[in-house]
CSV table of C-alpha atoms in Angstrom, one decimal:
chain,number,residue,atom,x,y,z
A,1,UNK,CA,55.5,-29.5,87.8
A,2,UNK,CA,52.7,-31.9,87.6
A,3,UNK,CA,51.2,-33.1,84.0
A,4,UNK,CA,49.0,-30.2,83.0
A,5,UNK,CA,52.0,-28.0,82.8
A,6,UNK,CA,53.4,-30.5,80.2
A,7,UNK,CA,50.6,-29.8,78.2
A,8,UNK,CA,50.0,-26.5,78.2
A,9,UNK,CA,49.3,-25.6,74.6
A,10,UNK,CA,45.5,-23.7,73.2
A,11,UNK,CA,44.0,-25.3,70.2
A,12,UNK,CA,46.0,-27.2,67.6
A,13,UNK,CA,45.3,-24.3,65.2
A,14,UNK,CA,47.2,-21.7,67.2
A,15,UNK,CA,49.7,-24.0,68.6
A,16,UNK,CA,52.6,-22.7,66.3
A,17,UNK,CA,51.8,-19.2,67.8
A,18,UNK,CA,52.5,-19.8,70.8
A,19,UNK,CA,55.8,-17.8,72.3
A,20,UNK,CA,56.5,-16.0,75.3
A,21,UNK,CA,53.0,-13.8,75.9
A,22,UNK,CA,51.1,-17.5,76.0
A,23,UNK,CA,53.6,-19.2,77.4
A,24,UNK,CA,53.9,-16.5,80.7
A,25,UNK,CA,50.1,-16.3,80.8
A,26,UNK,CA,49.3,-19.7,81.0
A,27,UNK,CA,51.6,-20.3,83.7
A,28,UNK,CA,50.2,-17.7,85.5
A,29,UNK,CA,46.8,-19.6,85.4
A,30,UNK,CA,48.5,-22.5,86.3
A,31,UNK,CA,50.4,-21.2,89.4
A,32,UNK,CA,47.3,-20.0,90.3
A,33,UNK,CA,45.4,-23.3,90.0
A,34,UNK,CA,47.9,-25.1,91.1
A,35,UNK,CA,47.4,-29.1,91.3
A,36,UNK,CA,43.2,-28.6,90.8
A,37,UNK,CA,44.1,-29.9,87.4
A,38,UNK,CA,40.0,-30.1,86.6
A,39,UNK,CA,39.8,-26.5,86.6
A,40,UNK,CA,43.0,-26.3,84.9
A,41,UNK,CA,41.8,-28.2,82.6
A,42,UNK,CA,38.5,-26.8,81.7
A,43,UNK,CA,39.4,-23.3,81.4
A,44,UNK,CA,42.0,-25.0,79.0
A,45,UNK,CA,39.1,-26.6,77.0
A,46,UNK,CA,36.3,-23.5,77.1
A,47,UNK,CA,39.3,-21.8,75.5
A,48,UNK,CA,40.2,-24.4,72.7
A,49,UNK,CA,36.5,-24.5,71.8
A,50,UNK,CA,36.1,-20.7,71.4
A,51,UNK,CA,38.7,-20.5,69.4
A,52,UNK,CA,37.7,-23.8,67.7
A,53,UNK,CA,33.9,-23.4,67.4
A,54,UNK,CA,33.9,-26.4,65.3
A,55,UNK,CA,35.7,-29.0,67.6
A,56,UNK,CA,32.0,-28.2,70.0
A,57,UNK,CA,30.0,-29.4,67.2
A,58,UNK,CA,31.5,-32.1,66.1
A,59,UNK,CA,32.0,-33.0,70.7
A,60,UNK,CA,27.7,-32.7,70.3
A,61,UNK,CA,27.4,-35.0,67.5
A,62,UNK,CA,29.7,-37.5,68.5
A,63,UNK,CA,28.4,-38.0,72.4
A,64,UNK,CA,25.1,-36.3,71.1
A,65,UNK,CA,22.3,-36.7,74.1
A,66,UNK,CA,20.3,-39.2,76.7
A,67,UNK,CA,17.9,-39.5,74.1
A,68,UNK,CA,19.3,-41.3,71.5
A,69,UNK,CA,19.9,-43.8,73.6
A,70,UNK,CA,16.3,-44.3,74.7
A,71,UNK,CA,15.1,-45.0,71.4
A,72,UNK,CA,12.4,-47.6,71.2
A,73,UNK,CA,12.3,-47.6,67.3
A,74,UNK,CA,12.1,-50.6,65.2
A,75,UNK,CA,16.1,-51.6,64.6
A,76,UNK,CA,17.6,-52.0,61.9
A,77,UNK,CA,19.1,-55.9,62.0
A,78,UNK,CA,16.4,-58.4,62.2
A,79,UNK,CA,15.9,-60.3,65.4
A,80,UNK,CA,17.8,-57.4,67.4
A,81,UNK,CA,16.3,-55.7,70.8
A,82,UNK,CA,15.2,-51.7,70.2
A,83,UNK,CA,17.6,-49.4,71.7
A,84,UNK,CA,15.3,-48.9,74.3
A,85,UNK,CA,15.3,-52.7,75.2
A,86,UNK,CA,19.1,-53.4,74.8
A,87,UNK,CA,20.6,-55.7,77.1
A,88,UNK,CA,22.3,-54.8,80.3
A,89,UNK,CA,26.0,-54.4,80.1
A,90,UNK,CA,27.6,-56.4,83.4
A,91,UNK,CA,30.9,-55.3,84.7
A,92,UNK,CA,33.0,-56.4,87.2
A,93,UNK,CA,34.9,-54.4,90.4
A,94,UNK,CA,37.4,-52.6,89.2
A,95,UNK,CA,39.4,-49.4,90.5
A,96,UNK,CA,41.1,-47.4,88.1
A,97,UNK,CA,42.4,-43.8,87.7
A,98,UNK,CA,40.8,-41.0,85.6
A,99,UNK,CA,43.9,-40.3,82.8
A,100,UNK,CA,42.9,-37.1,80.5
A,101,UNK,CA,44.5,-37.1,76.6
A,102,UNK,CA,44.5,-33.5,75.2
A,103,UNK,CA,46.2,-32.7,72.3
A,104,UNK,CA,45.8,-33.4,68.7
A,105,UNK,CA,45.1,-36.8,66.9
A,106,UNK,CA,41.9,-38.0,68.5
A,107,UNK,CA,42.0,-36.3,71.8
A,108,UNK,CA,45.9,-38.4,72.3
A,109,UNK,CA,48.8,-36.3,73.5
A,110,UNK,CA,52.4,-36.3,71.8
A,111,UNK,CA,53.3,-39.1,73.9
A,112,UNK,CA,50.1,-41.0,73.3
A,113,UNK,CA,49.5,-41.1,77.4
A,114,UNK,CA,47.6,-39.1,79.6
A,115,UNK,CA,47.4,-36.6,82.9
A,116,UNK,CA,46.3,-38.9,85.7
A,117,UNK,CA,44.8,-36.5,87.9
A,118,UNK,CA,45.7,-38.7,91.3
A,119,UNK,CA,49.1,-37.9,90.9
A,120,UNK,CA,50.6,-35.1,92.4
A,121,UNK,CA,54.4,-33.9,93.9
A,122,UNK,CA,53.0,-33.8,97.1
A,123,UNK,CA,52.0,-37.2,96.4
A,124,UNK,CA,48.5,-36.7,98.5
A,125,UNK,CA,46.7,-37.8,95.0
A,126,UNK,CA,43.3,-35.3,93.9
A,127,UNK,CA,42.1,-32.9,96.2
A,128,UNK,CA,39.7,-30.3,96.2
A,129,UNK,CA,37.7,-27.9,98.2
A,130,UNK,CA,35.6,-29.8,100.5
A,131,UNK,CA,31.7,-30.3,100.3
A,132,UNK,CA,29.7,-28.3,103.3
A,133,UNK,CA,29.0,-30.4,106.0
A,134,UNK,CA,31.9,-32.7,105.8
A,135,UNK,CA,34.8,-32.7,108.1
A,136,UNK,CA,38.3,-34.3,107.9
A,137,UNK,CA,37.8,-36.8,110.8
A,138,UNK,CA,36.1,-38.9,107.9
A,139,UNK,CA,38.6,-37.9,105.5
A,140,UNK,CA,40.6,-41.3,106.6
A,141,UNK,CA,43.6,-39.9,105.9
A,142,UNK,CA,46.0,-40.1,108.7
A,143,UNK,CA,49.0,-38.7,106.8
A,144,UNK,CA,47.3,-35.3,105.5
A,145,UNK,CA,45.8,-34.3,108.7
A,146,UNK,CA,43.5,-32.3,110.1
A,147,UNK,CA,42.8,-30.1,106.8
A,148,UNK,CA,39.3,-28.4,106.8
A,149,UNK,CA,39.4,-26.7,103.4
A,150,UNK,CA,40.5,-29.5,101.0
A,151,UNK,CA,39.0,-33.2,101.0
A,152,UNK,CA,40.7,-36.1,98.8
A,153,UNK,CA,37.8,-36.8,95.5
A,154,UNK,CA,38.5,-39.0,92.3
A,155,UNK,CA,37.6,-37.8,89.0
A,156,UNK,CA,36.1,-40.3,87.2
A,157,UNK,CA,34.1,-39.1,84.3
A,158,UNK,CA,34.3,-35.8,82.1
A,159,UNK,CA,36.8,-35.9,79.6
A,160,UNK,CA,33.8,-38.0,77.2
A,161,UNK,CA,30.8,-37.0,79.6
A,162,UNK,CA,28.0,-35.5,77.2
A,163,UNK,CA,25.3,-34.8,79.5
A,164,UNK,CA,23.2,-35.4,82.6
A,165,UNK,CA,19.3,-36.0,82.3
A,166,UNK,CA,17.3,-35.7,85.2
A,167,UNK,CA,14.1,-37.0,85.7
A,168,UNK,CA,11.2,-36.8,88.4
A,169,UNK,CA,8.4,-39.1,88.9
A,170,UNK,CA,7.0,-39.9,85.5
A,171,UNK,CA,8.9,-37.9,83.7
A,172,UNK,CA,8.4,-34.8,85.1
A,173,UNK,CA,10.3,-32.2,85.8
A,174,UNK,CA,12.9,-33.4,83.6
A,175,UNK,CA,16.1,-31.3,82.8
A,176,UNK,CA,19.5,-32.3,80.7
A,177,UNK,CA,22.7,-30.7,81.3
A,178,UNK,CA,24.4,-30.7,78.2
A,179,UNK,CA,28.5,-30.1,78.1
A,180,UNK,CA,29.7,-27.4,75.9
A,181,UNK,CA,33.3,-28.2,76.0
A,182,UNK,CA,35.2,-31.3,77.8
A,183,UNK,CA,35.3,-31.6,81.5
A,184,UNK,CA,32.3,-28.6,81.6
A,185,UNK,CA,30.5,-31.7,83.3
A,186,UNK,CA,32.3,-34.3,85.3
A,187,UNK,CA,31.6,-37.3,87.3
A,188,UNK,CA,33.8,-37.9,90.5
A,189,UNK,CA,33.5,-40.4,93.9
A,190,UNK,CA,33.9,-38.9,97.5
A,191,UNK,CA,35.3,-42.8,98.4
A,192,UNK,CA,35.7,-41.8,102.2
A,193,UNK,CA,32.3,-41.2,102.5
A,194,UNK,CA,30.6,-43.1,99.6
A,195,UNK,CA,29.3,-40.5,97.5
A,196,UNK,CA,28.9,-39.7,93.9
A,197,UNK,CA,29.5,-36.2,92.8
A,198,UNK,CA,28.2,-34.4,89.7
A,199,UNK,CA,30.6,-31.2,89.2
A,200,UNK,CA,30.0,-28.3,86.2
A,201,UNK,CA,31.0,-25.4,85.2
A,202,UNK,CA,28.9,-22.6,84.5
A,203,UNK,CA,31.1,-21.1,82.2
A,204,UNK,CA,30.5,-20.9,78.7
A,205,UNK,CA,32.0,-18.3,76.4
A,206,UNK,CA,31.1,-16.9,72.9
A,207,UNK,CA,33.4,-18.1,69.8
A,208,UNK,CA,36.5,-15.5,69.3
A,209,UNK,CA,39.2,-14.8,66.7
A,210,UNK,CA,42.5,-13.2,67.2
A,211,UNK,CA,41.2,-10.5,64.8
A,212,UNK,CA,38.0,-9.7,67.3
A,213,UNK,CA,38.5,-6.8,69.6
A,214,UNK,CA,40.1,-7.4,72.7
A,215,UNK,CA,38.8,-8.1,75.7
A,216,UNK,CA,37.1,-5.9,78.0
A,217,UNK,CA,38.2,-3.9,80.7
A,218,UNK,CA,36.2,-5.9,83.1
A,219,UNK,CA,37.5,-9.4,81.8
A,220,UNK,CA,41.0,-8.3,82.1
A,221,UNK,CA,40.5,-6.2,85.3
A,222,UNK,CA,39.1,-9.6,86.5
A,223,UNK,CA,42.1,-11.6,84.8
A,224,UNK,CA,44.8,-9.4,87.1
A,225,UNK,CA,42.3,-9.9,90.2
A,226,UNK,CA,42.6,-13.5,90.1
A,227,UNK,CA,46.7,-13.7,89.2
A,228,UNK,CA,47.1,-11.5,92.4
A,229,UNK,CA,48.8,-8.8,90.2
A,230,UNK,CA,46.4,-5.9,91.7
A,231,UNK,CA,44.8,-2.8,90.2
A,232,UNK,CA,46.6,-1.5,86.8
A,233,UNK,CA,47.7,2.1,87.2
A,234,UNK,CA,45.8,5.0,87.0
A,235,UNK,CA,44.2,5.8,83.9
A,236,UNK,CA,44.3,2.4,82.5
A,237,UNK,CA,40.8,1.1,80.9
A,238,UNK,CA,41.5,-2.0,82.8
A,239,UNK,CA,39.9,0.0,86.1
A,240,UNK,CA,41.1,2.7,88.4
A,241,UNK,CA,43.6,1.6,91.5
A,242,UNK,CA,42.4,4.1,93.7
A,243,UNK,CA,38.7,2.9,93.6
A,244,UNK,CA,39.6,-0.9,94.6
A,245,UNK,CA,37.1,-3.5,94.7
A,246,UNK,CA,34.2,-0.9,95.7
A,247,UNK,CA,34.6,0.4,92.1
A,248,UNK,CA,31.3,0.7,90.5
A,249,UNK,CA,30.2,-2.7,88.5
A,250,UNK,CA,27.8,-0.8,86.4
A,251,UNK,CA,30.0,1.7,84.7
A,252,UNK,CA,29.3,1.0,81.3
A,253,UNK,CA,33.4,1.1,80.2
A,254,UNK,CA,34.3,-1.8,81.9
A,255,UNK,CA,32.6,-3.3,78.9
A,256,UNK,CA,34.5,-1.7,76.1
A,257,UNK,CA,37.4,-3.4,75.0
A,258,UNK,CA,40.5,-2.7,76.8
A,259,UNK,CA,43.5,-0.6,75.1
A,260,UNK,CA,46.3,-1.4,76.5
A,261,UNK,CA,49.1,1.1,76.8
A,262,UNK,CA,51.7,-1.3,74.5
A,263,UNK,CA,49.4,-2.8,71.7
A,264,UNK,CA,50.0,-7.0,71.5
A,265,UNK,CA,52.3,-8.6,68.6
A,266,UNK,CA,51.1,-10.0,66.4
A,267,UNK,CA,48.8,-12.8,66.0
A,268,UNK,CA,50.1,-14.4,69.5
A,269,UNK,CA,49.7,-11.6,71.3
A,270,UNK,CA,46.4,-10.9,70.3
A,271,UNK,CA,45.3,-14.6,71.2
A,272,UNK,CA,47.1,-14.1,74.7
A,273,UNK,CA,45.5,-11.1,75.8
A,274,UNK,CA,41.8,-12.8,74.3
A,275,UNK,CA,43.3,-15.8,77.1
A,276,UNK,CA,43.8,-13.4,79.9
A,277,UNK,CA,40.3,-12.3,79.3
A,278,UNK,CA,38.5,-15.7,78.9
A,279,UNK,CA,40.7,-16.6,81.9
A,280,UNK,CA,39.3,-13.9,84.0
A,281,UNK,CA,35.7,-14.3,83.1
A,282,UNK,CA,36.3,-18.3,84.1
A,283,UNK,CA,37.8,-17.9,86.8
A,284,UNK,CA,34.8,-15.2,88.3
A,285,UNK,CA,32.6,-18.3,87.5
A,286,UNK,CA,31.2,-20.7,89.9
A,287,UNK,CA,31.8,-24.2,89.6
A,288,UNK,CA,28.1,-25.6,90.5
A,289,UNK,CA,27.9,-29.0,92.7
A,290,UNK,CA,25.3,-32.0,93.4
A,291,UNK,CA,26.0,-34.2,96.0
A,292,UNK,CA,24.6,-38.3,95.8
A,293,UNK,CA,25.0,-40.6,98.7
A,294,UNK,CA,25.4,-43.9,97.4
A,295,UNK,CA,23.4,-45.0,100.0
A,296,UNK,CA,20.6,-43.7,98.3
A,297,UNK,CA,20.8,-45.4,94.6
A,298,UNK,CA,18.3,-48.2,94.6
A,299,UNK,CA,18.7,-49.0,90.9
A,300,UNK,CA,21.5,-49.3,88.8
A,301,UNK,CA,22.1,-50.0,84.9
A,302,UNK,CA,24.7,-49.5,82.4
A,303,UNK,CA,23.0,-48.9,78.8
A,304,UNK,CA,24.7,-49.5,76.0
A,305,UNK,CA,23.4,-51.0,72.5
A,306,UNK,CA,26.5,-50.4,70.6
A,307,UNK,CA,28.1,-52.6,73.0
A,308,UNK,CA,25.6,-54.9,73.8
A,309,UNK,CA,23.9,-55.3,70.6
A,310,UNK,CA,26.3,-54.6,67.4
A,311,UNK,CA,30.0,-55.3,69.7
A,312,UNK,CA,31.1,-52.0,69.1
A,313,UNK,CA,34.6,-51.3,71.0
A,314,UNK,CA,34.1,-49.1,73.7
A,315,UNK,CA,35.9,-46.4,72.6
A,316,UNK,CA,33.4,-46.1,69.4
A,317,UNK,CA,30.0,-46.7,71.5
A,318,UNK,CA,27.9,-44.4,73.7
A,319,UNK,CA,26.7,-45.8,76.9
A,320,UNK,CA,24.1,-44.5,79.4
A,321,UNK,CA,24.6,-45.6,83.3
A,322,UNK,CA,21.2,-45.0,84.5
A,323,UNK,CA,20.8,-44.3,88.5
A,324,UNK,CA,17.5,-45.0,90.3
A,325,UNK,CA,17.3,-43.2,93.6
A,326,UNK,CA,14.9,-44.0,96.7
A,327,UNK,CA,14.5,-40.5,97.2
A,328,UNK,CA,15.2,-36.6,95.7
A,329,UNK,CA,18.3,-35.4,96.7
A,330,UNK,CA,18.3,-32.9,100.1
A,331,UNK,CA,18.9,-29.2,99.9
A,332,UNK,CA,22.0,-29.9,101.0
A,333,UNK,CA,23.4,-31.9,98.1
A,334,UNK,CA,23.5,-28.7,95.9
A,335,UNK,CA,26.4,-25.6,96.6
A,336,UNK,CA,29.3,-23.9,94.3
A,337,UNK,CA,32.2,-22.5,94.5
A,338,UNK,CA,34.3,-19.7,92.9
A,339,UNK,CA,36.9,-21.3,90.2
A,340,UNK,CA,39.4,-18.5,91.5
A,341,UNK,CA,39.4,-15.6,93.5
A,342,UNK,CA,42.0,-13.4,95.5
A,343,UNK,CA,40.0,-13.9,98.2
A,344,UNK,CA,40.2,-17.8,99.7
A,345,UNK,CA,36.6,-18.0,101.1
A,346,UNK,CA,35.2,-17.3,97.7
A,347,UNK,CA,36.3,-20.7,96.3
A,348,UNK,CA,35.5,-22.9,99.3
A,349,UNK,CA,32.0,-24.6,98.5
A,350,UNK,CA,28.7,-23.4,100.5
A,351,UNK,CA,25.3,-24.8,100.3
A,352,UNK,CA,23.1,-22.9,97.9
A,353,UNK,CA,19.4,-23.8,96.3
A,354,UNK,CA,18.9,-26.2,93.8
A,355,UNK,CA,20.7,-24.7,90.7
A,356,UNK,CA,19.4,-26.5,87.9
A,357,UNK,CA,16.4,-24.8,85.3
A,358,UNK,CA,13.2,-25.3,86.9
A,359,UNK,CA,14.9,-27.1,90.4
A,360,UNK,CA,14.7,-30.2,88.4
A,361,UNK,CA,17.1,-32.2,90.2
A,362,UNK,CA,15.9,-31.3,93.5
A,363,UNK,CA,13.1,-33.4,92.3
A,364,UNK,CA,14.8,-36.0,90.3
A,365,UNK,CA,14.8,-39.8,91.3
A,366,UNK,CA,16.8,-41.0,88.1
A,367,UNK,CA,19.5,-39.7,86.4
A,368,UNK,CA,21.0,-40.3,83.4
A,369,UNK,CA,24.7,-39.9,82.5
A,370,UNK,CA,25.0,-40.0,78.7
A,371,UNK,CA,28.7,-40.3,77.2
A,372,UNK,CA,31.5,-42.3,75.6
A,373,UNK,CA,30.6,-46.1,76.7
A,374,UNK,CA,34.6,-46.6,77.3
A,375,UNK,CA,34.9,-44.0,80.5
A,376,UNK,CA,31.4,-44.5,81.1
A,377,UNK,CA,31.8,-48.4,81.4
A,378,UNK,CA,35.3,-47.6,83.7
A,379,UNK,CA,32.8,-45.1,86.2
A,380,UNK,CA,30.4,-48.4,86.4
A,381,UNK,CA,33.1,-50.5,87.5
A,382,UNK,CA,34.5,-48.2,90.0
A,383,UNK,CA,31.1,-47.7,91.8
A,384,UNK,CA,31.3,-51.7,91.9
A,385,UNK,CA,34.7,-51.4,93.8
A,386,UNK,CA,33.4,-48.9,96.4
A,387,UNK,CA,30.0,-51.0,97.1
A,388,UNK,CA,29.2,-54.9,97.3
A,389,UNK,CA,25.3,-53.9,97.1
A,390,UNK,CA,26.4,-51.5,93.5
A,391,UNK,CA,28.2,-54.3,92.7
A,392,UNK,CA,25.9,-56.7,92.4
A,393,UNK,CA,23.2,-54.5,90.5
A,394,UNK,CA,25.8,-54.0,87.8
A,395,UNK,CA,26.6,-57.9,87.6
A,396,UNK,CA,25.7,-60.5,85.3
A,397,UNK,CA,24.9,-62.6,88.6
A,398,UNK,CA,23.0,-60.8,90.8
A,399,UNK,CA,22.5,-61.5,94.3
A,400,UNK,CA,18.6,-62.2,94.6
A,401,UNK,CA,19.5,-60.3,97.8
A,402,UNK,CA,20.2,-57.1,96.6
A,403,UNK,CA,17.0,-54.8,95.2
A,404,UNK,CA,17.4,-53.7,92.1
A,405,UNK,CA,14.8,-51.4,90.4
A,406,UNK,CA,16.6,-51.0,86.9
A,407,UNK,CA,17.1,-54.9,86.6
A,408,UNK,CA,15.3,-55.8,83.4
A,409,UNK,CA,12.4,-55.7,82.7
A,410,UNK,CA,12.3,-52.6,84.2
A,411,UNK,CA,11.7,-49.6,81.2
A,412,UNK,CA,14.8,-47.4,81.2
A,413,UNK,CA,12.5,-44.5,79.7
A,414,UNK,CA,11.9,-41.3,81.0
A,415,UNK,CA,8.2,-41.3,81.2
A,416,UNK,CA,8.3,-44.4,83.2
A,417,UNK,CA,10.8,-43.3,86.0
């Protein structure tokens, strides 16, 4: 099995209640997900933060938002620039893999390593379902073939990934995507093609207990849908067999909680029938998409005062890497996809409108990507490996060449995009 089934394990709280009802359902999600180890992943998180409510708040204040970042108050050391007016930070080309720590301690697994999501049994590194429009002639890659569902990606950004600000022309309509749990927003390159892609989930569940009531019939009836495991028998609360998909969605007990016919054990088997239920919900969800050609950046700066101003390591700073485009994005930037379904076409991406509040990035020409400076600084320098012109906006020795619309002076605040 690849890395996330090493891991398998809900919140550090509940870990030493974990026996055989967890242990069976969450290989059952992860048969079912197989090697898409960002969705893995994120179901894994939503769950560890509704159980957890506190590990969310304390995510929020440490990455906390775009705006804290933009601050153009007086600072606090003498003779240092206002957050607003920090320094650039310059990075180099670099390519490296996106490697996700869960566990206790900080984030760190047992082992102190983590999942790198590029590596695989089949050894074909990340896949996923491809974006509309795109076909596997420019997949370049002669020894997968002609596949027309899946398309190679790279995650680069999630695991510390805070939020996403977007912001029209002078400010307006602005709109920030805020994560609720790790990995709800992620950051990954299409490198065939040259194109950054903005992924979230638009799951987001309410805080649970083992002690709540369980699950309703239409989580769990969802649950069994997506494992494959078909209609519970006939009777069950869980929905009736006979009536199939074309059972009504509005009856009003497929919102009660379920009664199963043999009551869980225990603590454990309380919290594995509450996972069954947040896994059904999650995987009914849509995973929501915007598309960037990097073709279309015209400015590019990494923002970070911690680093650039007090030498903060990266792992204790907060960055912003700030994208100027030369234009909105095109309807066709924006689709979704089912996280699971029994039904394959469901979770293959198609175009949709734009989907954030108020169509706000449909207008947008800067975006702001607000997170830990350490993975945010390692996204920089991977943009700088796919693209000379990226490149040489991020460096400390800029070609005079290249166009640059973020290059200092230029105000990094949102009224002024």
């Amino acid at each position: 099995q690849s890395g996330a089934w090493q891991s398998l394990q809900p919140a550090p709280s509940t870990r030493s209640a974990m026996d055989e009802p967890m242990q069976r359902t969450w290989m059952l999600i992860h048969m079912e997900l197989g090697d898409r180890k960002l969705d893995f992943y994120a179901l894994q998180d939503a769950f560890s933060v509704r159980l957890n409510p506190i590990v969310h708040v304390m995510t929020r204040k440490r990455l906390s938002v775009a705006a804290d970042l933009l601050d153009d108050s007086p600072p606090r050391r003498r003779g240092a620039p206002s957050s607003l007016r920090a320094p650039p930070v310059y990075v180099e080309p670099k390519s490296s893999p996106f490697l996700y720590q869960s566990g206790e301690n900080g984030g760190e697994d047992e082992e102190g390593g983590g999942d790198d999501f590029a590596e695989h049994e089949d050894g074909f590194g990340e896949y996923d379902f491809r974006h509309p429009g795109t076909r596997w002639e420019s997949d370049d890659e002669d020894e997968r073939g002609d596949n027309e569902i899946f398309s190679p990606i790279a995650t680069k950004a999630g695991k510390d990934l805070g939020s996403i600000l977007f912001a029209g022309a002078s400010g307006a309509p602005t709109c920030e995507l805020k994560a609720a749990y790790r990995l709800q927003l992620s950051v990954r390159l299409d490198e065939k093609r040259e194109a950054l892609i903005y992924d979230c989930f638009e799951y987001k569940g309410a805080a649970t207990a083992p002690s709540d009531p369980l699950p309703t019939n239409r989580s769990m009836r969802r649950f069994q849908r997506a494992m494959h495991l078909g209609e519970p028998r006939r009777g069950s609360r869980f929905g009736d067999s006979s009536e199939g998909e074309s059972e009504d969605e509005e009856d009003p007990a497929l919102d009660e909680p379920c009664e199963p016919v043999r009551p869980p054990e225990g603590e454990a088997g309380r919290v594995a029938f509450h996972l069954q239920g947040h896994a059904g919900d999650f995987l009914s969800s849509r995973v929501l998409r915007l598309r960037v050609p990097l073709a279309s950046v015209c400015g590019l700066r990494l923002h970070s005062p911690g680093l650039a101003v007090d030498n903060l390591p990266p792992d204790e700073a907060r960055a912003l890497l700030v994208l100027e485009l030369d234009a909105p994005p095109p309807e066709a930037a924006f689709a979704a996809r089912k996280v699971g379904s029994p039904h394959i076409g469901d979770t293959e991406f198609a175009t949709v409108p734009d989907w954030t509040p108020g169509c706000a990035a449909g207008a947008a020409t800067r975006h702001y990507l607000s997170g830990g400076a350490e993975e945010l600084k390692r996204l920089a320098e991977n943009l700088a490996s796919l693209s000379p012109r990226l490149a040489s906006m991020l460096s400390s020795t800029a070609s005079p060449a290249v166009r640059n619309s973020l290059a200092p002076p230029a105000s990094l605040a949102v009224a002024d995009a």
